């Protein structure tokens, strides 16, 4: 019996194997930190979270982050947990017991800390479910308000501090859960509306200031208010790979650049082609015994708790391969930096075609979006193997048969790696179409190409016929395009039957003038925070346009990885990292070493059995061991490493759970050993978050206790407010603040400032609106690729004008098809480049190694950044015409490096300036420029 069928037969609430609570109509789950994650009635979300309001003895609110990795225990019909951690050096204990009983769930939570109290327990209701409804407190009715405009923040109290006997969420029977307190409590109901969420929140007062007990009786209705679709269509696109790899991605181990994949003509159960993965051995120098390969579909939107069946055909070339069917989704609980969650089923891939299936009710994911695929991992059994994958289908219900998604489906391949061309290369295209119908089709194909300015630069049509159930792999013959301008382009391919649009496919590509590094120059100011996906390919892409510095990615140097036990040193891991340094050197690049970040359990000062032991500093008697770890790194790396950064974001408990005083000890141990064994290397401290009160306080308090004066610089992460325009949110205020603090600390006044992270949420232009992504609660809104390119160049210039020395954009790779950072310059699975990549190419060419003379801001909104070496950069808040006084022609470039000349007439010329920065290859003075 499948998981979906089992849940449908449950007569009452019970705990399942994943320690969730469910019945035919209800589903309840906890967050990774022990709080309520969700309560659902069929596919409708009723409760979407819970939290404590924690205060100090003076009543001041405290930001207390609970550990995200608690261990749930099940004893008969009880789920319980105990979480022990430290807050500012003081021990905290968080405990919970949750038990189903007939049609209700009972809760008992407590949070204990000598200096802290819990004033309220907060339960967040889903506003989309309850808008326009009526709720009851002690049987008295009240109304939920309407959602306000998203242009304003709102915090409204609907009911204030009322003694509570019962709360009924709705008078509608499929939404009417009832909350009953088990101890004396008051209830307030509030409506929160801000830039990224709406909440109806129930505030339950904690009378003893440390615990709360209550029960939830679930809705009485057993009828699904949203009956399931009866459609039997396949919800996956291109599941038989008849039109290439459209809507699918494949990724291998981060240091495996030898393996490949493609859609190939091969006898298969569901068509004429299949996806073929050729897994080749990883270069032995990387010491990588563990292998993996992932096949992932593009995200599909399906309501949560829908019963579905995922199936596919698969075989190997020769040997048995252990693998798993996998469904990935981004968790809705908003854990910082968390990747995707998954549901899996283990299978064996044999040399004969075999169909596998997985039936279940879908868990709740961000935007109800899911990616389906196959993953294999291990050691020898993957070495030199081939996997054939075909007939992928997702259908509502229990059918595992393959059917085509559409009557006709099209695709296209650009036979150029990363879809990236040199300016003098001709663009060409390989097209595919599959007729899945039983009739011959007479069709019209249209191909359109748009340049970076959305100008239509190619429009080609072709008519053709395709027999029933057949493929055509070249229906647009001889399609070629010679670029007229640099920068990102897009292709739109459409198929019509008469005036009916049957299918459409879009691809990104672009043109650059490569400027690879000729030799390593550590004076370069441009760097990238790397991801792990397609690591070597992406290093080459970064070098191709002149990036020199990298941070993180496959090159990580955590203490825990090197020294899992006190007497063990992982030399294979060191050899791996030495090989990665060699890869950098071949590209005239250099990685920065980030020290610490993960403390091994044997050295950690964390409470016993803490799952977050790696976030704590060492115990006092283990600081010498930390110093020995730093010593071994500097001795092994020698002069090949040019900079060390101590930790990452230690002012947030996401990465560090110690005190500033304890962190000072890490600074001292690092400085002592780096200066002794590589005195030429830069020692950079902290890697602080967005510079505000938290970062400022942590840095100043740490520096009060450090015994070292050998820091060469301070690093921080000046993300712009709400991840919007650095210009309009005045990112320079962060620069002014940290510079003032450095002077206040009385350290070396020549300390360098390194921005080792900054970036924006910019999905690629063809992303589906519901595509989930990491850290979704951070940005006020998603921005476009073009905005990201613009913001990057503005940020670079403003940073240089305020004296920053190095800039590392976060993050270079968007990630895999199913696990995305929207920040990336490189699209999913490194298939194509996004607009900021092309803009960065121009910025590095024009600005690296130059001396910035400062920045001028005009009342009109114009910003002028000036460089000693005859370079000026201009942008304006809106499109506006300006007059420039000059007796000689001005050579200019746009944001993507396209050249143009301003020829003066009678000593003046005019220029339309907008938000996209323009490079003028002359040292302009402010009095040369006038608004028209």
PDB file of C-alpha atoms in Angstrom, residues 8 42-43 224-231 302-308 361 396-397:
ATOM      1  CA  UNK A   8      -6.515   7.868   3.276  1.00  0.00           C
ATOM      2  CA  UNK A  42      -6.629  18.296   2.965  1.00  0.00           C
ATOM      3  CA  UNK A  43      -4.586  20.701   0.771  1.00  0.00           C
ATOM      4  CA  UNK A 224     -12.270  17.956   0.702  1.00  0.00           C
ATOM      5  CA  UNK A 225     -13.329  21.541  -0.131  1.00  0.00           C
ATOM      6  CA  UNK A 226     -11.078  21.431  -3.207  1.00  0.00           C
ATOM      7  CA  UNK A 227     -11.711  18.112  -4.991  1.00  0.00           C
ATOM      8  CA  UNK A 228      -8.729  16.697  -6.854  1.00  0.00           C
ATOM      9  CA  UNK A 229      -8.334  17.207 -10.569  1.00  0.00           C
ATOM     10  CA  UNK A 230      -9.478  14.197 -12.589  1.00  0.00           C
ATOM     11  CA  UNK A 231      -6.906  14.946 -15.261  1.00  0.00           C
ATOM     12  CA  UNK A 302       0.896  20.928  -7.684  1.00  0.00           C
ATOM     13  CA  UNK A 303      -1.260  21.614  -4.598  1.00  0.00           C
ATOM     14  CA  UNK A 304       0.271  20.239  -1.390  1.00  0.00           C
ATOM     15  CA  UNK A 305      -1.145  16.939  -0.088  1.00  0.00           C
ATOM     16  CA  UNK A 306      -2.242  15.922  -3.592  1.00  0.00           C
ATOM     17  CA  UNK A 307      -1.854  12.154  -4.088  1.00  0.00           C
ATOM     18  CA  UNK A 308       0.483  11.630  -7.052  1.00  0.00           C
ATOM     19  CA  UNK A 361       0.748  12.716  -0.878  1.00  0.00           C
ATOM     20  CA  UNK A 396      -2.479  12.519 -10.072  1.00  0.00           C
ATOM     21  CA  UNK A 397      -3.568   9.270  -8.469  1.00  0.00           C
TER      22      UNK A 397
END
